[in-house]
């Protein structure tokens, strides 16, 4: 496939298009301290799911379904029934007989291979028992270099980070003899020096040198990037952030150029029959012309059958659940995050009293904020990754003078901490450090080996004197949040979104964010609130409560026809999803009339927590403590502080549905912690603006979470981060290596989806059930390409309530499930 | 039989291993029980020794062995408790338990033994047990290759040890430490054969403590579960230092062995220290730091400061065990450090050099006061210099100095110096007496540690200057020492991989964790 001479103009266009396609196929990954879920197939949602599956199987050797043995087990254990299989088969056109489908499961698990590169051809000629493989060496070199280039927090000595990624890599490699030594390829540094100085020229040169036909460019680029998919995702994150801020970032393109350059560096320039290049060309051609898709089709049908099985159960549960609201005047309204873990807790809290009403709303509570801890510059986003922050929040006691004193005191303390830093990290000091402080670690070893039940203080309070913390709360920065007018506007928008703007407001309104508690866990932020960008929801909840309790804001709200009764108080809280404890904040200035109600509520929250822990106990291997509340509580809390615990909680594992409806649709139904719940009453949304918002923001976020779990389960090697026991944090926060090196690992650890014996996550595409008229939903689908892609391409399933039944949206029609 | 009480520990671990080896189930129960009994046994030994010193019962004159027993029992208990929860859900846990107990049994036997042959066998045994643990994930190619590199280095070391004890037996006619001690007391200088034996022991220690240039295996063994790394870095790799302290009388008489230890150990400490600055992943950074710390410990042995070497060995074990087991905290630590990042205001070479003088003054004053109080205190000036240079960064004040920071910094320097002297005094009673050493060696140490201080100052002040840029590829690649060694092993003694293990990562068939091959 030597490239014939083409019109250069069109070739240049073709090249740019191919580059763009390859780069756009890569989904971003967030750093570990803000670990939010991302659909790793985000670049493929413009294609139907099954097309994307076959594409990815060819390009990357990655599968989008489980393997035969998994469905065999589901079938044998009765989770997939014959009717589900029939229905799925029908949806796929019914080309295969039931027997063929069943027989296909008896085959051994099939293996996929990624699209071959030149390095694979070279490796197949090498004696891999006696020589390192090019493939692995290249990945290692690139991964180590990228880590050094992007690192800001781990190493104290870096390569040139001012240059572009590609230029810095080229310079580094031209002086680096390690690969030359290890692979006995002395020419590598000199060849690296001869590479084009900029990535774009080098990309063109590489295509010429390797003789890749223009028709193959796009998939070739994609296949090349797949080989360093972890770092590609990191570069895509940088691009994502740059674009949110209105700019752009070239690192992803540079990374592609780097990986492609390696193909050139190891190319021996021989083109005769039997040369590595020739064999690669043949392998490439064969790889893309195999044509046999039956295997993938069969598995796709089984996957669909598995999903139908779940959907049927869900439909049955929801159909029998409907009650007219029995709680006309609630005494407590509690707003929780839509997170699946809230479902369990809400159910148990409601069980405490019919006067408690709970609502579901995205856990950042609609505040587009970033948070800067007082006296620092450590600003962090507290909103979904799809959005850019607009307002800043910082800690304040409400007294400017006191704030300023505390700020100075804290900065002094932090500076003192910083002054110790060189002594802690300089190699010349480490010997003295060991001989003076080393023996003291015996105390730490004992303490950590016997985990306590205490709540670990988060890093945010460091540098504060203890007395300074009193009265401190995250507060919207008035200067930045705009004047009263704008604050009231924000408050009105949030209240409408939550459905609290109309109707009676209870005397106590809880705004409950959530956060997890785990020790020694690099992926801990992944268990926190995704809507708060991998942070706990505490800041958002407290800032919003402050805003809504502000008398001036309340008065201004009257102009928007929103009346907050004067005896209503908003209280912020935090649901600890690991221990199911709820902590309430800033209750000290509550009016005396509410004290009794608060005491009662605190007891109810505690009782709900106990019941929630009981429900979760078996999944944590604590079923023997189910009837011993004290021991169970202790065990769960110790687990949260246990530095050796790889499964502190199951996070969002097993998530499968997103229900957008009034709580009356689901109240009392045991959804098993598998459903995101968003309150929505279409009667209060005449112009569909809320529905549009929900379908373009929370629905996308839940889909991202769903697909992150899905991908980490079906292909943990590429989209999951592997074994937690081997995790090795890179650059302080960039990501992890599994073991010594290799590519950056993204996604969830094996331990987060599997308990050692069984999968804890069933990979099912999200089922979204909305309680809204068909026309309203269809209008949103028609208006937004993104929503249309997700729905029509089956990246999720969309359904709506029709009376008490549920009907699914399929190619423009609403059909009941089989 | 008249066994000192601290012999209980190896007996407990050997028993634990034998029971675990014979059982089909309940391995963790056995392991936990063994660790708990072992820990209690060590406590009994220590308390008995303290109380019984006057009474003559429960007393063991081997304070070095006692310290090591205490250390091993603590590490064993921590690592086993950690592993039990950490490994939940993994396959082959029973094998893991057996190998861990076996390794700990060997280590504890090594530290109490008074016979060279048993010591050599036990030392070799730890390496075998560890080899199994390092290849716990058999499907991981890099785990196999690294473990193989370690295997080769360990066997080379074993060879040295075998020849060494043959030479000793030939000359002194005994393999018991007491016998050797008696023999050494009767002579003034070593015979060439004994001198060679001492050198061989030093070489073995250098090999087993992962010193440059054969350090690569230690750096790359992140392919096993975290507690294995902790055990290796805290409880096994430092045995080289221990054995040399045991043989202090022999080493003190062998200038060649001392020179070798000081040159290689000191060199490794400085070079590996520099490499540490370039590491971008936490576990690999910790591993390079171990390499440097072990170099420092061997250097102390070479300089004849046995009490400091022992202090270093024990303190480093505890510190490094913690650092590995808590390596997952890195992300929260990063978040914490980011609160500080208010910006660096002042960095100047002159100031940093001045800071070193300031720190030296405070250290010197402290030592003078202590020596006035305790005239017997022996604090060599080269040690004082290393402490002073180590503490100097506390006076750098890179975000600008304020009276508050100056006071805090000086108090830190003074406080840490006192702490250092106290530990020094405590350990002086536990280790063999210091030995004399050639002035050239002291000079070498002064030179390289001053150079290290200046280098780190320079890199800090000019992070993108000529020196930093030119030297970076060398430090980043570990001075290219390991690539050559790896290449040679591939050529002359390749790891035996199954075809499935040999596959490249991307083309690998999906392998499930713990699959057998």
GROMACS .gro file of C-alpha atoms in nm, chain B residues 109-417:
model
  309
  927UNK     CA    1   1.690  -1.714   6.260
  928UNK     CA    2   1.956  -1.502   6.095
  929UNK     CA    3   1.939  -1.231   6.359
  930UNK     CA    4   1.971  -1.460   6.660
  931UNK     CA    5   2.215  -1.714   6.520
  932UNK     CA    6   2.565  -1.733   6.663
  933UNK     CA    7   2.696  -1.962   6.395
  934UNK     CA    8   2.820  -1.847   6.058
  935UNK     CA    9   2.690  -2.144   5.865
  936UNK     CA   10   2.339  -2.104   6.003
  937UNK     CA   11   2.357  -1.734   5.932
  938UNK     CA   12   2.453  -1.793   5.572
  939UNK     CA   13   2.182  -2.052   5.522
  940UNK     CA   14   1.916  -1.838   5.687
  941UNK     CA   15   2.021  -1.537   5.483
  942UNK     CA   16   1.996  -1.738   5.167
  943UNK     CA   17   1.659  -1.868   5.284
  944UNK     CA   18   1.514  -1.517   5.314
  945UNK     CA   19   1.607  -1.460   4.955
  946UNK     CA   20   1.429  -1.778   4.844
  947UNK     CA   21   1.115  -1.692   5.040
  948UNK     CA   22   1.119  -1.345   4.902
  949UNK     CA   23   1.165  -1.471   4.549
  950UNK     CA   24   0.833  -1.645   4.580
  951UNK     CA   25   0.664  -1.333   4.715
  952UNK     CA   26   0.809  -1.114   4.444
  953UNK     CA   27   0.664  -1.338   4.176
  954UNK     CA   28   0.328  -1.366   4.351
  955UNK     CA   29   0.169  -1.246   4.027
  956UNK     CA   30   0.322  -1.507   3.807
  957UNK     CA   31   0.162  -1.375   3.490
  958UNK     CA   32   0.349  -1.047   3.514
  959UNK     CA   33   0.648  -1.054   3.286
  960UNK     CA   34   0.832  -0.768   3.453
  961UNK     CA   35   0.784  -0.934   3.792
  962UNK     CA   36   0.953  -1.245   3.657
  963UNK     CA   37   1.241  -1.057   3.500
  964UNK     CA   38   1.309  -0.845   3.806
  965UNK     CA   39   1.285  -1.137   4.046
  966UNK     CA   40   1.525  -1.320   3.821
  967UNK     CA   41   1.772  -1.033   3.839
  968UNK     CA   42   1.744  -1.043   4.215
  969UNK     CA   43   1.793  -1.417   4.208
  970UNK     CA   44   2.120  -1.381   4.018
  971UNK     CA   45   2.253  -1.113   4.250
  972UNK     CA   46   2.156  -1.313   4.557
  973UNK     CA   47   2.324  -1.626   4.429
  974UNK     CA   48   2.641  -1.430   4.358
  975UNK     CA   49   2.624  -1.307   4.714
  976UNK     CA   50   2.571  -1.663   4.840
  977UNK     CA   51   2.878  -1.770   4.653
  978UNK     CA   52   3.083  -1.498   4.823
  979UNK     CA   53   2.946  -1.606   5.159
  980UNK     CA   54   3.027  -1.970   5.106
  981UNK     CA   55   3.385  -1.896   5.010
  982UNK     CA   56   3.412  -1.656   5.301
  983UNK     CA   57   3.304  -1.905   5.565
  984UNK     CA   58   3.527  -2.171   5.415
  985UNK     CA   59   3.820  -1.933   5.451
  986UNK     CA   60   3.723  -1.853   5.807
  987UNK     CA   61   3.685  -2.216   5.900
  988UNK     CA   62   4.019  -2.290   5.741
  989UNK     CA   63   4.196  -2.018   5.935
  990UNK     CA   64   4.014  -1.992   6.265
  991UNK     CA   65   3.898  -2.352   6.278
  992UNK     CA   66   3.550  -2.257   6.388
  993UNK     CA   67   3.225  -2.121   6.253
  994UNK     CA   68   3.083  -2.001   6.581
  995UNK     CA   69   3.091  -1.628   6.642
  996UNK     CA   70   3.236  -1.679   6.987
  997UNK     CA   71   3.510  -1.894   6.847
  998UNK     CA   72   3.590  -1.639   6.581
  999UNK     CA   73   3.590  -1.362   6.838
 1000UNK     CA   74   3.831  -1.557   7.054
 1001UNK     CA   75   4.057  -1.615   6.759
 1002UNK     CA   76   4.050  -1.250   6.654
 1003UNK     CA   77   4.136  -1.139   7.008
 1004UNK     CA   78   4.447  -1.351   6.992
 1005UNK     CA   79   4.584  -1.191   6.677
 1006UNK     CA   80   4.675  -0.832   6.592
 1007UNK     CA   81   4.640  -0.844   6.218
 1008UNK     CA   82   4.439  -1.062   5.986
 1009UNK     CA   83   4.590  -1.327   5.770
 1010UNK     CA   84   4.538  -1.256   5.399
 1011UNK     CA   85   4.280  -1.535   5.390
 1012UNK     CA   86   4.073  -1.384   5.670
 1013UNK     CA   87   4.112  -1.042   5.517
 1014UNK     CA   88   3.973  -1.184   5.195
 1015UNK     CA   89   3.687  -1.338   5.390
 1016UNK     CA   90   3.603  -0.999   5.537
 1017UNK     CA   91   3.609  -0.846   5.190
 1018UNK     CA   92   3.382  -1.121   5.062
 1019UNK     CA   93   3.137  -1.055   5.343
 1020UNK     CA   94   3.144  -0.689   5.249
 1021UNK     CA   95   3.081  -0.777   4.884
 1022UNK     CA   96   2.790  -1.002   4.981
 1023UNK     CA   97   2.641  -0.725   5.192
 1024UNK     CA   98   2.681  -0.482   4.905
 1025UNK     CA   99   2.508  -0.722   4.666
 1026UNK     CA  100   2.223  -0.805   4.901
 1027UNK     CA  101   2.169  -0.444   5.001
 1028UNK     CA  102   2.118  -0.341   4.639
 1029UNK     CA  103   2.414  -0.111   4.603
 1030UNK     CA  104   2.521   0.045   4.276
 1031UNK     CA  105   2.573  -0.086   4.014
 1032UNK     CA  106   2.372  -0.404   4.084
 1033UNK     CA  107   2.079  -0.223   4.245
 1034UNK     CA  108   1.830  -0.256   3.959
 1035UNK     CA  109   1.628  -0.539   4.110
 1036UNK     CA  110   1.542  -0.339   4.417
 1037UNK     CA  111   1.415  -0.047   4.214
 1038UNK     CA  112   1.185  -0.248   3.994
 1039UNK     CA  113   1.019  -0.485   4.238
 1040UNK     CA  114   0.697  -0.290   4.252
 1041UNK     CA  115   0.539  -0.583   4.072
 1042UNK     CA  116   0.436  -0.751   4.397
 1043UNK     CA  117   0.168  -0.648   4.649
 1044UNK     CA  118   0.262  -0.346   4.862
 1045UNK     CA  119   0.326  -0.535   5.188
 1046UNK     CA  120   0.588  -0.744   5.008
 1047UNK     CA  121   0.770  -0.424   4.918
 1048UNK     CA  122   0.741  -0.314   5.279
 1049UNK     CA  123   0.883  -0.643   5.403
 1050UNK     CA  124   1.165  -0.635   5.152
 1051UNK     CA  125   1.263  -0.275   5.212
 1052UNK     CA  126   1.226  -0.283   5.588
 1053UNK     CA  127   1.317  -0.633   5.688
 1054UNK     CA  128   1.532  -0.805   5.431
 1055UNK     CA  129   1.744  -0.565   5.231
 1056UNK     CA  130   1.912  -0.431   5.546
 1057UNK     CA  131   2.041  -0.769   5.661
 1058UNK     CA  132   2.372  -0.690   5.490
 1059UNK     CA  133   2.426  -0.416   5.744
 1060UNK     CA  134   2.325  -0.645   6.027
 1061UNK     CA  135   2.566  -0.924   5.932
 1062UNK     CA  136   2.854  -0.680   5.907
 1063UNK     CA  137   2.772  -0.536   6.249
 1064UNK     CA  138   2.770  -0.893   6.381
 1065UNK     CA  139   3.114  -0.938   6.230
 1066UNK     CA  140   3.234  -0.598   6.351
 1067UNK     CA  141   3.548  -0.742   6.503
 1068UNK     CA  142   3.645  -0.896   6.173
 1069UNK     CA  143   3.553  -0.593   5.964
 1070UNK     CA  144   3.737  -0.357   6.197
 1071UNK     CA  145   4.057  -0.544   6.125
 1072UNK     CA  146   4.011  -0.546   5.747
 1073UNK     CA  147   4.094  -0.205   5.598
 1074UNK     CA  148   4.019  -0.328   5.248
 1075UNK     CA  149   3.665  -0.429   5.342
 1076UNK     CA  150   3.618  -0.097   5.519
 1077UNK     CA  151   3.740   0.095   5.218
 1078UNK     CA  152   3.512  -0.100   4.988
 1079UNK     CA  153   3.211  -0.030   5.208
 1080UNK     CA  154   3.285   0.339   5.242
 1081UNK     CA  155   3.351   0.392   4.873
 1082UNK     CA  156   3.060   0.187   4.738
 1083UNK     CA  157   2.819   0.270   5.019
 1084UNK     CA  158   2.897   0.641   5.019
 1085UNK     CA  159   2.888   0.653   4.641
 1086UNK     CA  160   2.553   0.477   4.631
 1087UNK     CA  161   2.414   0.704   4.900
 1088UNK     CA  162   2.501   1.014   4.701
 1089UNK     CA  163   2.420   0.891   4.350
 1090UNK     CA  164   2.097   0.714   4.444
 1091UNK     CA  165   2.005   1.023   4.645
 1092UNK     CA  166   2.037   1.235   4.333
 1093UNK     CA  167   1.833   0.987   4.132
 1094UNK     CA  168   1.561   1.005   4.397
 1095UNK     CA  169   1.507   1.369   4.307
 1096UNK     CA  170   1.402   1.273   3.954
 1097UNK     CA  171   1.155   0.995   4.039
 1098UNK     CA  172   0.797   1.051   3.938
 1099UNK     CA  173   0.617   0.760   4.102
 1100UNK     CA  174   0.597   0.718   4.475
 1101UNK     CA  175   0.701   0.356   4.511
 1102UNK     CA  176   1.000   0.386   4.279
 1103UNK     CA  177   1.107   0.698   4.463
 1104UNK     CA  178   1.091   0.507   4.790
 1105UNK     CA  179   1.296   0.227   4.638
 1106UNK     CA  180   1.574   0.458   4.526
 1107UNK     CA  181   1.570   0.615   4.866
 1108UNK     CA  182   1.621   0.268   5.020
 1109UNK     CA  183   1.917   0.218   4.792
 1110UNK     CA  184   2.066   0.544   4.917
 1111UNK     CA  185   1.987   0.469   5.281
 1112UNK     CA  186   2.144   0.124   5.263
 1113UNK     CA  187   2.452   0.284   5.109
 1114UNK     CA  188   2.468   0.523   5.401
 1115UNK     CA  189   2.432   0.239   5.650
 1116UNK     CA  190   2.712   0.035   5.488
 1117UNK     CA  191   2.926   0.347   5.479
 1118UNK     CA  192   2.875   0.387   5.853
 1119UNK     CA  193   2.983   0.026   5.900
 1120UNK     CA  194   3.290   0.093   5.686
 1121UNK     CA  195   3.374   0.396   5.896
 1122UNK     CA  196   3.351   0.181   6.207
 1123UNK     CA  197   3.044   0.361   6.350
 1124UNK     CA  198   2.856   0.044   6.432
 1125UNK     CA  199   2.616   0.209   6.674
 1126UNK     CA  200   2.509   0.456   6.408
 1127UNK     CA  201   2.473   0.182   6.150
 1128UNK     CA  202   2.247  -0.009   6.387
 1129UNK     CA  203   2.045   0.302   6.464
 1130UNK     CA  204   2.014   0.366   6.094
 1131UNK     CA  205   1.912   0.011   6.022
 1132UNK     CA  206   1.634   0.004   6.281
 1133UNK     CA  207   1.508   0.356   6.221
 1134UNK     CA  208   1.508   0.312   5.846
 1135UNK     CA  209   1.317  -0.016   5.872
 1136UNK     CA  210   1.036   0.143   6.066
 1137UNK     CA  211   1.029   0.452   5.851
 1138UNK     CA  212   1.035   0.263   5.522
 1139UNK     CA  213   0.780   0.002   5.627
 1140UNK     CA  214   0.544   0.285   5.708
 1141UNK     CA  215   0.622   0.476   5.391
 1142UNK     CA  216   0.543   0.179   5.171
 1143UNK     CA  217   0.232   0.065   5.352
 1144UNK     CA  218   0.100   0.421   5.346
 1145UNK     CA  219   0.201   0.488   4.984
 1146UNK     CA  220  -0.166   0.526   4.890
 1147UNK     CA  221  -0.175   0.847   5.095
 1148UNK     CA  222   0.029   1.021   4.829
 1149UNK     CA  223  -0.272   1.189   4.671
 1150UNK     CA  224  -0.400   1.339   4.994
 1151UNK     CA  225  -0.047   1.449   5.078
 1152UNK     CA  226  -0.021   1.622   4.743
 1153UNK     CA  227  -0.346   1.799   4.809
 1154UNK     CA  228  -0.210   1.903   5.146
 1155UNK     CA  229   0.116   2.034   5.000
 1156UNK     CA  230  -0.071   2.232   4.740
 1157UNK     CA  231  -0.208   2.446   5.021
 1158UNK     CA  232   0.146   2.571   5.079
 1159UNK     CA  233   0.219   2.669   4.726
 1160UNK     CA  234   0.215   3.039   4.782
 1161UNK     CA  235   0.526   3.077   4.567
 1162UNK     CA  236   0.898   3.072   4.626
 1163UNK     CA  237   1.041   3.413   4.695
 1164UNK     CA  238   1.408   3.377   4.761
 1165UNK     CA  239   1.665   3.123   4.670
 1166UNK     CA  240   2.032   3.201   4.667
 1167UNK     CA  241   2.338   2.984   4.677
 1168UNK     CA  242   2.519   3.216   4.915
 1169UNK     CA  243   2.232   3.198   5.161
 1170UNK     CA  244   2.216   2.820   5.147
 1171UNK     CA  245   2.590   2.794   5.212
 1172UNK     CA  246   2.549   3.034   5.499
 1173UNK     CA  247   2.262   2.820   5.629
 1174UNK     CA  248   2.498   2.523   5.637
 1175UNK     CA  249   2.740   2.720   5.854
 1176UNK     CA  250   2.458   2.827   6.081
 1177UNK     CA  251   2.338   2.474   6.119
 1178UNK     CA  252   2.694   2.351   6.178
 1179UNK     CA  253   2.738   2.606   6.454
 1180UNK     CA  254   2.426   2.489   6.633
 1181UNK     CA  255   2.523   2.124   6.598
 1182UNK     CA  256   2.873   2.197   6.726
 1183UNK     CA  257   2.738   2.389   7.025
 1184UNK     CA  258   2.499   2.110   7.112
 1185UNK     CA  259   2.767   1.844   7.094
 1186UNK     CA  260   3.002   2.054   7.308
 1187UNK     CA  261   2.740   2.089   7.578
 1188UNK     CA  262   2.665   1.718   7.574
 1189UNK     CA  263   3.034   1.631   7.587
 1190UNK     CA  264   3.076   1.859   7.883
 1191UNK     CA  265   2.794   1.670   8.056
 1192UNK     CA  266   2.904   1.324   7.938
 1193UNK     CA  267   3.277   1.325   7.877
 1194UNK     CA  268   3.259   0.969   7.740
 1195UNK     CA  269   3.038   1.071   7.449
 1196UNK     CA  270   3.218   1.002   7.125
 1197UNK     CA  271   3.078   1.203   6.837
 1198UNK     CA  272   3.313   1.196   6.536
 1199UNK     CA  273   3.329   1.529   6.356
 1200UNK     CA  274   3.245   1.377   6.018
 1201UNK     CA  275   2.913   1.263   6.163
 1202UNK     CA  276   2.850   1.610   6.298
 1203UNK     CA  277   2.915   1.750   5.954
 1204UNK     CA  278   2.662   1.519   5.789
 1205UNK     CA  279   2.399   1.614   6.048
 1206UNK     CA  280   2.471   1.981   6.000
 1207UNK     CA  281   2.438   1.955   5.623
 1208UNK     CA  282   2.125   1.747   5.663
 1209UNK     CA  283   1.958   1.998   5.892
 1210UNK     CA  284   2.067   2.306   5.696
 1211UNK     CA  285   1.761   2.304   5.461
 1212UNK     CA  286   1.549   2.389   5.766
 1213UNK     CA  287   1.716   2.729   5.747
 1214UNK     CA  288   1.664   2.791   5.377
 1215UNK     CA  289   1.334   2.981   5.418
 1216UNK     CA  290   1.254   2.981   5.051
 1217UNK     CA  291   0.937   3.183   5.100
 1218UNK     CA  292   1.130   3.454   5.277
 1219UNK     CA  293   1.238   3.470   5.640
 1220UNK     CA  294   1.032   3.625   5.915
 1221UNK     CA  295   1.127   3.634   6.284
 1222UNK     CA  296   0.865   3.365   6.347
 1223UNK     CA  297   1.014   3.135   6.084
 1224UNK     CA  298   1.372   3.202   6.194
 1225UNK     CA  299   1.291   3.106   6.552
 1226UNK     CA  300   1.101   2.798   6.444
 1227UNK     CA  301   1.377   2.692   6.205
 1228UNK     CA  302   1.652   2.730   6.465
 1229UNK     CA  303   1.445   2.547   6.725
 1230UNK     CA  304   1.391   2.262   6.478
 1231UNK     CA  305   1.764   2.234   6.411
 1232UNK     CA  306   1.846   2.237   6.780
 1233UNK     CA  307   1.566   1.997   6.873
 1234UNK     CA  308   1.655   1.745   6.606
 1235UNK     CA  309   2.021   1.761   6.702
   0.00000   0.00000   0.00000
